[in-house]
Every structure is written in C-alpha cells, then in structure tokens.
C-alpha cells in the first residue's frame, strides 16, 4: 500500500517528472511522507495516473540524487530523509509579520495579483531559481 | 545473437508502394528498447502500413526492418512481438477461457497466470463469451492475450479509439503498468495527442508517408518555441526570425504573427516566447508536411549509442 498518489497537471507546462519530484518534496515537507515510507512503484503510478514508467523512474533518480530517497533492489524506493521541520516560534513571528505587511498592502490598495507579483519578485531576489 | 540488440526497431530506407502510389517512403529510424513510443500522424499517413511491415502483414517495396536486430523476414521474430489490430479481432463465440487457451496453445512462452490476472482484475468472467463483452472488456481480453504471449515488443494500432473515457483511463493504466512490470517496449498509434503526452516517452511522427519526427519526447518537444510579435513583411514572419531559426508553422492575426520555431540560437528580445506542449508541436508538424523534419541523433540509424564498428 503506497502512502502518496501523484496528481499530474498536464496544462501546467511543468515537465511531468518534475511535478513528481516537487510533489514528493512537498509531501516530505508536510510530513505526509516520512523516513522509511515506500514510494509507489512505476507500475503503480502508471496504473493510476497513466504516467510513463520511465518518467516516474527519472523522477525517483532525481530524488535519489538529492539524497531524499534510496532504491532497495527488489523492494522498491524508500524515503531516506525527512524534510518536515517542527514549527518554531520563529515561524509564528514571521507569519505574524507577513500578516501585518499584507494588511498594509491592502490598505495601500494593492489587489491580489499586485501582492503576488511583489512577493514573487522579492522571493526571486532572495531565493533565485537554481 | 547472444548479445541482445539495444534497438527494438531499426528501419532503413523502408518503403511501400501500392498501385495508388507510395504509402510509406524512405523511412529510417531506430527505437531503443524499453520505451513507450507513440506513432502519430493523420489518417493515410502510413501508420498502419508501417505496423503492417513490422508484423509481416505487408511486404515492403524497399528497405529493411529489424526487430531486436533480427530481420522481420526471419520467422524467429514472431515469438518476440505481439500485435493488436485496431478492430481487436477475437473469436466472438469463444469464451474468455477458450480465448486464453488459444493463446496458450499457439505461443511457446505463454504466461497463463499473467493473462488470467489481467482478465480477472477487470472482473471479466472466464466463462463469458467474447461476443457478449463490452468494448472495454474485449480490449482487456485482447491485452491479456497480447501480454500473455510475453512479447518484448508490443505493437498496438489505435488501441483506445473505440473505448469510453472510463475504459480508456483504466486500460491505458493497465497497458503502462504491465509494460513497466515486464519491461515491454510498446509502439502504439493514436490520435489522442493530449493523452500521449504523459503516456509516451518516444515519438514517431508520420505525414504523407514520410517520417517527420523521431526521438525522445523530452528532447523533441523542448527543441521548439512558440513565438509571437509584430507582423512584418510578406507572410508576417520577420525576416530575421526566418534567417536565424527554423520556422515550422506560422500565422498572422491582425498585426500579430505567431510561429512555432526550432530556435537556431537565442531568440531576440523583441518577441514573446512560450514553451509549447507536445500537442502543439505535433499539430504544427502535422499541418505543415513540407517543413523540415526532426530526427534526434539517438533515433538515427548509425547514430550515437551504437558500438563503433
């Protein structure tokens, strides 16, 4: 029994293998996947989502390269590291500050898309895409 | 012969001429084993003729075709290949069990357990007569027969075309899962371009009897860009774009042109660019049979990956 199911958005423009990589990373961050969990086999992914088995294997190789999973021959691919981080006091403080900031943006008359554009541009500045 | 060929299919100069003219012409490519490959093209493009040559139902006029390094003219090839024709020919008066028995008696490498598992996982009764089954169930039995043969190469002619969306989803999943389980190379012709995008990792595109594109999806699709900008000159496509890149298809709407191109280098700042989907790339090639084709190096006979002789 596998613990995650991948959802593939064919219109996103993001390569399918990358969507699987990102969903595993996200599941690891959220604690849906933890160390020792077994990822679905390429055949299982194919049966439920019609994703090409080679695509799934490519995603798993990428995750292995990142040190997040490890293949155990004959058994499957297993999560070898957990990304979930317990929420800390710093998280709460940052969230509160962001809430205040958004309140100000709202007062200044920025709409949802303006805020998103601003956030993305600062995010890109601080955390540039690899 | 002890060393298995890495190429499931190798075609060289393959052609077929009927009285009406060439149905398939000068077709050269190779398909590495282990891929799920889509065979795409409009009706009359030569897809069925090609599948016919691979299954010895059509004798080529020119060229050669090898499957796993063995010429198709050698009967030894037959046990390694399974073919499912578009109309999924089964004996309607046979029961499902009798149909599987036929498979068992005719195929030396028959895997009865596998065939029964495929049938049972769709809750098809072994005692049911094939003629009473739904389209999806019939396709399931046909898949059981094809996979029960334990082929290394499975050729399918529009396997999902007559199925309702539910059956199509279920059987596409079954096809991919079984192919993954047994490492089967699959070549399937289909018109369902958007579905092929996730299912297939290799592409063969035919138009007017000629091969237009061959190679891995992840290499072919990103080799293209959708460009839009201000229309110029005769047909709207700026001269500079045409000079530096390969334009596959273009059209003009008012003062704007849009084109699908194969960039020959960086595209200038004056234009908007977008990464096309596989469907957009395929449609552009199918609509423009005169545009230059694209055969990836790996898919070329004698290309890289083959031991240097």
CSV table of C-alpha atoms in Angstrom, one decimal:
chain,number,residue,atom,x,y,z
A,1,UNK,CA,0.0,0.0,0.0
A,2,UNK,CA,1.6,3.3,-1.0
A,3,UNK,CA,1.1,6.4,1.0
A,4,UNK,CA,1.0,9.0,-1.7
A,5,UNK,CA,-0.7,9.5,-5.0
A,6,UNK,CA,0.7,11.9,-7.6
A,7,UNK,CA,-1.5,14.4,-9.4
A,8,UNK,CA,-0.3,15.4,-12.8
A,9,UNK,CA,-1.4,18.7,-14.2
A,10,UNK,CA,-1.0,18.4,-18.0
A,11,UNK,CA,-1.6,22.1,-18.6
A,12,UNK,CA,1.0,23.4,-16.1
A,13,UNK,CA,3.8,23.4,-18.6
A,14,UNK,CA,6.0,21.8,-15.9
A,15,UNK,CA,7.6,18.6,-17.0
A,16,UNK,CA,5.9,15.5,-15.6
A,17,UNK,CA,8.9,14.1,-13.9
A,18,UNK,CA,9.5,17.5,-12.2
A,19,UNK,CA,5.9,17.5,-11.0
A,20,UNK,CA,6.5,14.1,-9.3
A,21,UNK,CA,9.8,15.4,-7.8
A,22,UNK,CA,8.0,18.5,-6.4
A,23,UNK,CA,5.1,16.5,-5.0
A,24,UNK,CA,7.4,14.2,-3.2
A,25,UNK,CA,9.4,17.2,-1.8
A,26,UNK,CA,6.1,18.8,-0.7
A,27,UNK,CA,4.9,15.6,0.9
A,28,UNK,CA,8.2,15.4,2.8
A,29,UNK,CA,7.9,19.0,4.0
A,30,UNK,CA,4.3,18.5,5.1
A,31,UNK,CA,5.1,15.2,6.9
A,32,UNK,CA,2.8,13.2,4.6
A,33,UNK,CA,5.9,11.1,3.7
A,34,UNK,CA,8.4,10.2,6.4
A,35,UNK,CA,11.6,8.3,6.6
A,36,UNK,CA,11.1,4.6,5.8
A,37,UNK,CA,8.0,5.1,3.6
A,38,UNK,CA,7.9,3.3,0.3
A,39,UNK,CA,7.1,5.3,-2.8
A,40,UNK,CA,4.7,3.8,-5.3
A,41,UNK,CA,6.3,1.7,-8.0
A,42,UNK,CA,6.5,3.0,-11.5
A,43,UNK,CA,3.8,0.4,-12.5
A,44,UNK,CA,1.5,1.6,-9.7
A,45,UNK,CA,1.9,5.2,-10.7
A,46,UNK,CA,1.3,4.2,-14.3
A,47,UNK,CA,-1.9,2.3,-13.4
A,48,UNK,CA,-3.4,5.2,-11.5
A,49,UNK,CA,-2.2,8.3,-13.4
A,50,UNK,CA,-1.1,6.9,-16.8
A,51,UNK,CA,2.3,8.4,-16.3
A,52,UNK,CA,5.0,6.7,-18.4
A,53,UNK,CA,7.0,4.4,-16.1
A,54,UNK,CA,10.3,5.8,-17.4
A,55,UNK,CA,9.2,9.3,-16.3
A,56,UNK,CA,8.5,8.1,-12.8
A,57,UNK,CA,11.9,6.3,-12.6
A,58,UNK,CA,13.5,9.5,-13.8
A,59,UNK,CA,11.8,11.5,-11.0
A,60,UNK,CA,13.0,8.9,-8.5
A,61,UNK,CA,16.5,9.1,-9.8
A,62,UNK,CA,16.4,12.9,-9.3
A,63,UNK,CA,15.1,12.4,-5.7
A,64,UNK,CA,17.9,9.9,-5.1
A,65,UNK,CA,20.4,12.4,-6.3
A,66,UNK,CA,19.1,14.9,-3.9
A,67,UNK,CA,19.5,12.3,-1.1
A,68,UNK,CA,15.8,12.1,-0.3
A,69,UNK,CA,15.1,8.6,-1.3
A,70,UNK,CA,17.0,5.4,-1.8
A,71,UNK,CA,16.3,2.4,-4.0
A,72,UNK,CA,16.4,-1.0,-2.3
A,73,UNK,CA,16.8,-3.6,-5.1
A,74,UNK,CA,13.8,-5.9,-5.3
A,75,UNK,CA,11.9,-4.0,-2.6
A,76,UNK,CA,11.2,-0.5,-4.1
A,77,UNK,CA,12.2,3.1,-3.5
A,78,UNK,CA,12.2,4.3,0.1
A,79,UNK,CA,12.2,7.7,1.8
A,80,UNK,CA,15.6,8.1,3.4
A,81,UNK,CA,15.3,11.6,4.8
A,82,UNK,CA,12.5,13.7,6.3
A,83,UNK,CA,12.2,17.4,5.4
A,84,UNK,CA,9.4,18.2,7.8
A,85,UNK,CA,10.5,20.8,10.3
A,86,UNK,CA,8.6,21.3,13.5
A,87,UNK,CA,7.0,24.7,13.5
A,88,UNK,CA,9.1,27.0,15.7
A,89,UNK,CA,8.5,30.3,17.5
A,90,UNK,CA,10.3,32.0,14.6
A,91,UNK,CA,7.7,30.7,12.1
A,92,UNK,CA,4.9,32.2,14.2
A,93,UNK,CA,6.7,35.5,14.4
A,94,UNK,CA,7.4,35.6,10.6
A,95,UNK,CA,3.8,34.7,9.8
A,96,UNK,CA,2.5,37.5,12.1
A,97,UNK,CA,4.9,40.0,10.4
A,98,UNK,CA,3.7,38.9,7.0
A,99,UNK,CA,0.1,39.2,8.1
A,100,UNK,CA,0.8,42.8,9.2
A,101,UNK,CA,2.6,43.5,5.9
A,102,UNK,CA,-0.3,42.2,3.8
A,103,UNK,CA,-2.7,44.3,5.9
A,104,UNK,CA,-0.6,47.4,4.9
A,105,UNK,CA,-0.6,46.3,1.2
A,106,UNK,CA,-4.4,46.0,1.4
A,107,UNK,CA,-4.7,49.5,2.9
A,108,UNK,CA,-2.4,50.8,0.1
A,109,UNK,CA,-4.9,49.5,-2.4
A,110,UNK,CA,-2.9,46.6,-3.9
A,111,UNK,CA,-5.0,43.7,-5.2
A,112,UNK,CA,-4.3,40.0,-5.0
A,113,UNK,CA,-2.2,40.0,-8.2
A,114,UNK,CA,-0.2,43.0,-7.3
A,115,UNK,CA,0.7,41.4,-4.0
A,116,UNK,CA,1.6,38.1,-5.7
A,117,UNK,CA,3.9,39.9,-8.2
A,118,UNK,CA,5.6,41.8,-5.4
A,119,UNK,CA,6.1,38.7,-3.3
A,120,UNK,CA,7.5,36.7,-6.3
A,121,UNK,CA,9.9,39.5,-7.2
A,122,UNK,CA,11.3,39.7,-3.7
A,123,UNK,CA,11.3,35.9,-3.5
A,124,UNK,CA,13.3,35.7,-6.7
A,125,UNK,CA,15.7,38.3,-5.4
A,126,UNK,CA,16.4,36.4,-2.1
A,127,UNK,CA,16.0,32.8,-3.3
A,128,UNK,CA,16.9,32.8,-7.0
A,129,UNK,CA,15.9,29.7,-9.0
A,130,UNK,CA,18.7,27.2,-9.3
B,1,UNK,CA,22.9,-13.2,-31.4
B,2,UNK,CA,23.8,-13.9,-27.8
B,3,UNK,CA,24.1,-10.2,-27.1
B,4,UNK,CA,20.6,-8.7,-27.4
B,5,UNK,CA,20.3,-5.7,-29.7
B,6,UNK,CA,19.5,-2.4,-27.8
B,7,UNK,CA,17.2,-1.4,-30.6
B,8,UNK,CA,13.6,-2.8,-30.6
B,9,UNK,CA,13.1,-1.5,-34.1
B,10,UNK,CA,15.5,-0.4,-36.8
B,11,UNK,CA,14.1,0.7,-40.1
B,12,UNK,CA,16.4,1.6,-43.0
B,13,UNK,CA,15.0,3.1,-46.2
B,14,UNK,CA,11.7,1.3,-45.6
B,15,UNK,CA,9.1,2.0,-48.2
B,16,UNK,CA,5.8,0.5,-49.5
B,17,UNK,CA,4.3,1.3,-52.9
B,18,UNK,CA,0.8,0.4,-53.7
B,19,UNK,CA,-0.9,1.0,-57.1
B,20,UNK,CA,-2.0,4.4,-55.9
B,21,UNK,CA,1.5,5.5,-55.0
B,22,UNK,CA,3.8,5.4,-52.0
B,23,UNK,CA,2.1,4.7,-48.7
B,24,UNK,CA,5.4,4.8,-46.9
B,25,UNK,CA,8.6,6.2,-48.2
B,26,UNK,CA,12.3,6.3,-47.3
B,27,UNK,CA,11.6,5.6,-43.6
B,28,UNK,CA,14.8,5.3,-41.5
B,29,UNK,CA,14.9,5.4,-37.7
B,30,UNK,CA,15.5,3.2,-34.7
B,31,UNK,CA,13.6,2.8,-31.4
B,32,UNK,CA,15.7,1.9,-28.3
B,33,UNK,CA,14.2,-1.0,-26.3
B,34,UNK,CA,12.2,-0.1,-23.1
B,35,UNK,CA,10.4,2.9,-24.4
B,36,UNK,CA,6.6,3.6,-24.7
B,37,UNK,CA,6.5,5.1,-28.2
B,38,UNK,CA,3.7,7.0,-29.9
B,39,UNK,CA,3.1,6.6,-33.6
B,40,UNK,CA,1.3,9.7,-34.7
B,41,UNK,CA,0.0,11.0,-38.0
B,42,UNK,CA,-3.2,11.9,-39.8
B,43,UNK,CA,-5.2,9.1,-41.5
B,44,UNK,CA,-3.4,7.9,-44.5
B,45,UNK,CA,0.0,9.0,-43.3
B,46,UNK,CA,1.4,5.4,-43.4
B,47,UNK,CA,1.0,4.3,-39.7
B,48,UNK,CA,-0.9,1.1,-40.5
B,49,UNK,CA,1.4,0.4,-43.4
B,50,UNK,CA,4.3,0.7,-41.1
B,51,UNK,CA,2.7,-1.6,-38.4
B,52,UNK,CA,1.9,-4.0,-41.2
B,53,UNK,CA,5.6,-4.2,-42.3
B,54,UNK,CA,6.6,-4.8,-38.6
B,55,UNK,CA,4.1,-7.7,-38.3
B,56,UNK,CA,4.8,-9.3,-41.7
B,57,UNK,CA,1.3,-8.5,-43.0
B,58,UNK,CA,2.8,-6.0,-45.5
B,59,UNK,CA,5.8,-6.7,-47.6
B,60,UNK,CA,8.0,-3.6,-48.0
B,61,UNK,CA,8.8,-2.5,-51.5
B,62,UNK,CA,12.2,-1.0,-50.4
B,63,UNK,CA,14.4,-1.1,-47.4
B,64,UNK,CA,14.8,-3.3,-44.4
B,65,UNK,CA,13.3,-3.6,-41.0
B,66,UNK,CA,14.9,-5.3,-38.0
B,67,UNK,CA,13.3,-6.1,-34.6
B,68,UNK,CA,15.8,-6.6,-31.8
B,69,UNK,CA,18.5,-7.0,-34.5
B,70,UNK,CA,16.6,-9.8,-36.4
B,71,UNK,CA,15.2,-9.1,-39.9
B,72,UNK,CA,11.4,-9.3,-39.9
B,73,UNK,CA,11.6,-11.8,-42.7
B,74,UNK,CA,13.1,-14.3,-40.1
B,75,UNK,CA,10.2,-16.3,-38.5
B,76,UNK,CA,12.2,-16.3,-35.2
B,77,UNK,CA,11.0,-12.7,-34.7
B,78,UNK,CA,7.3,-13.7,-34.4
B,79,UNK,CA,7.6,-15.1,-30.9
B,80,UNK,CA,9.1,-11.8,-29.6
B,81,UNK,CA,6.4,-9.5,-31.0
B,82,UNK,CA,2.7,-9.1,-30.3
B,83,UNK,CA,0.4,-7.1,-32.4
B,84,UNK,CA,-3.1,-5.8,-31.6
B,85,UNK,CA,-5.0,-4.6,-34.6
B,86,UNK,CA,-7.4,-1.7,-34.3
B,87,UNK,CA,-10.6,-3.9,-34.5
B,88,UNK,CA,-9.1,-6.3,-31.9
B,89,UNK,CA,-10.0,-9.5,-33.8
B,90,UNK,CA,-11.2,-12.2,-31.3
B,91,UNK,CA,-13.5,-15.1,-31.9
B,92,UNK,CA,-16.9,-13.9,-30.6
B,93,UNK,CA,-18.2,-17.4,-30.0
B,94,UNK,CA,-15.2,-18.4,-27.8
B,95,UNK,CA,-15.4,-17.9,-24.1
B,96,UNK,CA,-12.7,-15.9,-22.4
B,97,UNK,CA,-11.2,-19.1,-21.1
B,98,UNK,CA,-11.2,-20.6,-24.6
B,99,UNK,CA,-9.6,-17.5,-26.0
B,100,UNK,CA,-6.8,-17.7,-23.4
B,101,UNK,CA,-6.4,-21.4,-24.2
B,102,UNK,CA,-5.9,-20.5,-27.9
B,103,UNK,CA,-3.1,-18.1,-26.7
B,104,UNK,CA,-1.6,-20.9,-24.6
B,105,UNK,CA,-1.7,-23.5,-27.5
B,106,UNK,CA,-0.2,-21.1,-30.0
B,107,UNK,CA,2.5,-19.4,-28.0
B,108,UNK,CA,5.5,-21.3,-26.6
B,109,UNK,CA,6.3,-18.7,-24.0
B,110,UNK,CA,2.7,-18.3,-22.8
B,111,UNK,CA,2.1,-17.0,-19.3
B,112,UNK,CA,-1.3,-18.2,-18.2
B,113,UNK,CA,-1.2,-16.7,-14.7
B,114,UNK,CA,-0.4,-13.3,-16.2
B,115,UNK,CA,-3.2,-13.5,-18.8
B,116,UNK,CA,-5.7,-14.6,-16.1
B,117,UNK,CA,-4.7,-11.9,-13.7
B,118,UNK,CA,-5.3,-9.2,-16.4
B,119,UNK,CA,-8.7,-10.7,-17.2
B,120,UNK,CA,-9.7,-11.1,-13.5
B,121,UNK,CA,-8.6,-7.6,-12.4
B,122,UNK,CA,-11.3,-6.2,-14.7
B,123,UNK,CA,-13.9,-8.6,-13.2
B,124,UNK,CA,-14.4,-10.3,-16.6
B,125,UNK,CA,-15.8,-13.8,-16.1
B,126,UNK,CA,-13.7,-16.5,-17.7
B,127,UNK,CA,-16.9,-18.2,-18.8
B,128,UNK,CA,-18.3,-15.2,-20.7
B,129,UNK,CA,-18.5,-15.4,-24.4
B,130,UNK,CA,-16.3,-12.8,-26.1
B,131,UNK,CA,-19.2,-11.6,-28.3
B,132,UNK,CA,-21.2,-10.6,-25.2
B,133,UNK,CA,-18.4,-8.4,-23.7
B,134,UNK,CA,-18.4,-4.6,-23.7
B,135,UNK,CA,-15.7,-2.7,-25.7
B,136,UNK,CA,-13.6,-2.2,-22.6
B,137,UNK,CA,-13.8,-5.8,-21.6
B,138,UNK,CA,-13.0,-7.0,-25.1
B,139,UNK,CA,-9.9,-4.8,-25.1
B,140,UNK,CA,-8.9,-6.2,-21.7
B,141,UNK,CA,-9.1,-9.7,-23.1
B,142,UNK,CA,-7.1,-8.7,-26.1
B,143,UNK,CA,-4.5,-7.1,-23.8
B,144,UNK,CA,-4.4,-10.4,-21.8
B,145,UNK,CA,-3.8,-12.3,-25.0
B,146,UNK,CA,-1.1,-9.9,-26.1
B,147,UNK,CA,0.8,-9.7,-22.7
B,148,UNK,CA,0.3,-13.5,-22.1
B,149,UNK,CA,2.5,-14.0,-25.1
B,150,UNK,CA,5.3,-12.3,-23.1
B,151,UNK,CA,6.4,-10.2,-26.1
B,152,UNK,CA,9.4,-8.0,-25.9
B,153,UNK,CA,7.7,-5.6,-28.4
B,154,UNK,CA,4.0,-4.8,-28.3
B,155,UNK,CA,2.6,-3.1,-31.4
B,156,UNK,CA,-0.9,-1.5,-31.0
B,157,UNK,CA,-3.0,0.1,-33.7
B,158,UNK,CA,-5.2,2.8,-32.0
B,159,UNK,CA,-5.9,0.6,-29.0
B,160,UNK,CA,-8.2,3.0,-27.2
B,161,UNK,CA,-10.1,4.6,-30.1
B,162,UNK,CA,-13.4,2.7,-29.5
B,163,UNK,CA,-13.4,3.0,-25.7
B,164,UNK,CA,-15.5,5.2,-23.5
B,165,UNK,CA,-13.5,7.6,-21.2
B,166,UNK,CA,-13.6,5.3,-18.2
B,167,UNK,CA,-12.5,2.2,-20.0
B,168,UNK,CA,-9.8,4.3,-21.8
B,169,UNK,CA,-8.4,5.5,-18.5
B,170,UNK,CA,-8.5,2.0,-16.9
B,171,UNK,CA,-6.9,0.3,-19.9
B,172,UNK,CA,-4.2,2.9,-20.5
B,173,UNK,CA,-3.2,2.4,-16.9
B,174,UNK,CA,-3.2,-1.3,-17.4
B,175,UNK,CA,-1.1,-1.1,-20.5
B,176,UNK,CA,1.5,1.1,-18.9
B,177,UNK,CA,1.7,-0.9,-15.6
B,178,UNK,CA,2.1,-4.2,-17.4
B,179,UNK,CA,4.7,-2.7,-19.8
B,180,UNK,CA,6.6,-1.4,-16.7
B,181,UNK,CA,6.3,-4.7,-14.9
B,182,UNK,CA,7.8,-6.8,-17.8
B,183,UNK,CA,10.0,-4.2,-19.5
B,184,UNK,CA,8.0,-4.4,-22.7
B,185,UNK,CA,8.7,-2.0,-25.5
B,186,UNK,CA,5.4,-0.5,-26.7
B,187,UNK,CA,4.7,1.2,-30.0
B,188,UNK,CA,1.1,2.5,-30.3
B,189,UNK,CA,-0.5,4.5,-33.0
B,190,UNK,CA,-3.0,7.0,-31.6
B,191,UNK,CA,-4.8,10.3,-32.4
B,192,UNK,CA,-5.2,11.2,-28.8
B,193,UNK,CA,-2.4,13.7,-28.7
B,194,UNK,CA,-3.0,15.2,-25.2
B,195,UNK,CA,-3.1,11.7,-23.6
B,196,UNK,CA,0.1,10.6,-25.4
B,197,UNK,CA,1.9,13.5,-23.7
B,198,UNK,CA,2.2,11.8,-20.3
B,199,UNK,CA,2.0,8.2,-21.6
B,200,UNK,CA,4.7,8.1,-24.1
B,201,UNK,CA,8.4,9.0,-23.9
B,202,UNK,CA,9.3,8.4,-27.5
B,203,UNK,CA,7.7,9.8,-30.6
B,204,UNK,CA,7.4,8.8,-34.3
B,205,UNK,CA,5.5,11.2,-36.5
B,206,UNK,CA,4.5,10.3,-40.0
B,207,UNK,CA,2.9,12.6,-42.6
B,208,UNK,CA,2.2,11.8,-46.2
B,209,UNK,CA,4.1,8.6,-45.9
B,210,UNK,CA,7.3,10.2,-44.7
B,211,UNK,CA,8.9,10.3,-41.2
B,212,UNK,CA,8.7,13.8,-39.9
B,213,UNK,CA,9.9,13.4,-36.3
B,214,UNK,CA,11.6,10.7,-34.3
B,215,UNK,CA,13.2,10.7,-30.8
B,216,UNK,CA,12.6,11.0,-27.1
B,217,UNK,CA,9.8,13.3,-26.2
B,218,UNK,CA,11.9,15.2,-23.7
B,219,UNK,CA,14.4,16.0,-26.4
B,220,UNK,CA,12.0,16.8,-29.3
B,221,UNK,CA,9.4,19.0,-27.5
B,222,UNK,CA,11.8,21.4,-25.8
B,223,UNK,CA,13.6,21.9,-29.1
B,224,UNK,CA,10.7,24.2,-30.1
B,225,UNK,CA,9.4,27.6,-29.1
B,226,UNK,CA,6.2,29.4,-29.7
B,227,UNK,CA,7.0,33.0,-30.7
B,228,UNK,CA,4.6,35.9,-31.1
B,229,UNK,CA,5.3,39.5,-32.1
B,230,UNK,CA,4.5,42.3,-34.5
B,231,UNK,CA,3.9,41.0,-38.0
B,232,UNK,CA,6.3,42.2,-40.8
B,233,UNK,CA,6.9,41.6,-44.5
B,234,UNK,CA,5.1,39.3,-46.8
B,235,UNK,CA,3.8,36.4,-44.7
B,236,UNK,CA,4.1,38.3,-41.4
B,237,UNK,CA,7.1,36.4,-40.0
B,238,UNK,CA,10.0,38.8,-39.6
B,239,UNK,CA,12.9,38.1,-41.9
B,240,UNK,CA,15.4,37.9,-39.1
B,241,UNK,CA,13.4,35.1,-37.4
B,242,UNK,CA,13.3,33.1,-40.6
B,243,UNK,CA,17.0,33.6,-41.2
B,244,UNK,CA,18.2,32.5,-37.8
B,245,UNK,CA,15.7,29.9,-36.9
B,246,UNK,CA,13.7,27.1,-38.5
B,247,UNK,CA,10.0,28.1,-38.8
B,248,UNK,CA,7.7,25.1,-38.7
B,249,UNK,CA,4.4,26.9,-38.8
B,250,UNK,CA,3.3,30.5,-38.7
B,251,UNK,CA,0.1,32.5,-38.9
B,252,UNK,CA,-0.9,36.1,-38.7
B,253,UNK,CA,-3.8,37.6,-36.8
B,254,UNK,CA,-4.2,41.4,-37.4
B,255,UNK,CA,-0.8,42.9,-36.7
B,256,UNK,CA,0.5,40.0,-34.7
B,257,UNK,CA,2.3,36.9,-36.0
B,258,UNK,CA,2.7,33.7,-34.1
B,259,UNK,CA,5.1,30.9,-35.1
B,260,UNK,CA,6.3,27.6,-33.9
B,261,UNK,CA,10.1,27.5,-34.4
B,262,UNK,CA,13.1,25.4,-33.8
B,263,UNK,CA,15.5,28.0,-32.5
B,264,UNK,CA,18.9,28.0,-34.0
B,265,UNK,CA,20.2,30.2,-31.1
B,266,UNK,CA,18.9,32.7,-28.6
B,267,UNK,CA,15.7,34.4,-29.8
B,268,UNK,CA,15.9,38.2,-29.7
B,269,UNK,CA,14.2,40.3,-27.1
B,270,UNK,CA,11.6,41.8,-29.4
B,271,UNK,CA,9.4,38.7,-29.3
B,272,UNK,CA,7.4,36.9,-26.7
B,273,UNK,CA,8.3,33.2,-26.4
B,274,UNK,CA,6.5,30.3,-24.8
B,275,UNK,CA,7.3,26.7,-24.4
B,276,UNK,CA,4.8,24.7,-26.4
B,277,UNK,CA,3.1,21.5,-25.3
B,278,UNK,CA,3.7,18.2,-27.1
B,279,UNK,CA,0.3,18.6,-28.7
B,280,UNK,CA,1.1,22.0,-30.1
B,281,UNK,CA,4.4,20.7,-31.5
B,282,UNK,CA,2.7,17.7,-33.1
B,283,UNK,CA,-0.2,19.7,-34.6
B,284,UNK,CA,2.3,22.2,-36.1
B,285,UNK,CA,4.2,19.3,-37.8
B,286,UNK,CA,1.1,17.6,-39.0
B,287,UNK,CA,-0.3,20.8,-40.5
B,288,UNK,CA,3.0,21.6,-42.3
B,289,UNK,CA,4.2,18.5,-44.1
B,290,UNK,CA,6.7,20.5,-46.1
B,291,UNK,CA,8.5,21.9,-43.0
B,292,UNK,CA,11.9,20.3,-42.3
B,293,UNK,CA,11.6,17.2,-40.2
B,294,UNK,CA,13.5,16.5,-36.9
B,295,UNK,CA,15.1,13.2,-36.3
B,296,UNK,CA,17.0,13.1,-33.0
B,297,UNK,CA,20.6,11.7,-33.2
B,298,UNK,CA,19.7,8.8,-31.0
B,299,UNK,CA,16.9,7.8,-33.4
B,300,UNK,CA,19.1,7.9,-36.5
B,301,UNK,CA,20.3,4.6,-37.8
B,302,UNK,CA,24.1,4.6,-37.2
B,303,UNK,CA,23.8,7.4,-34.7
B,304,UNK,CA,25.5,7.6,-31.3
B,305,UNK,CA,24.9,4.8,-28.8
B,306,UNK,CA,25.8,2.1,-31.3
B,307,UNK,CA,29.1,0.4,-30.9
B,308,UNK,CA,31.6,1.9,-33.3
B,309,UNK,CA,32.4,-0.6,-36.0
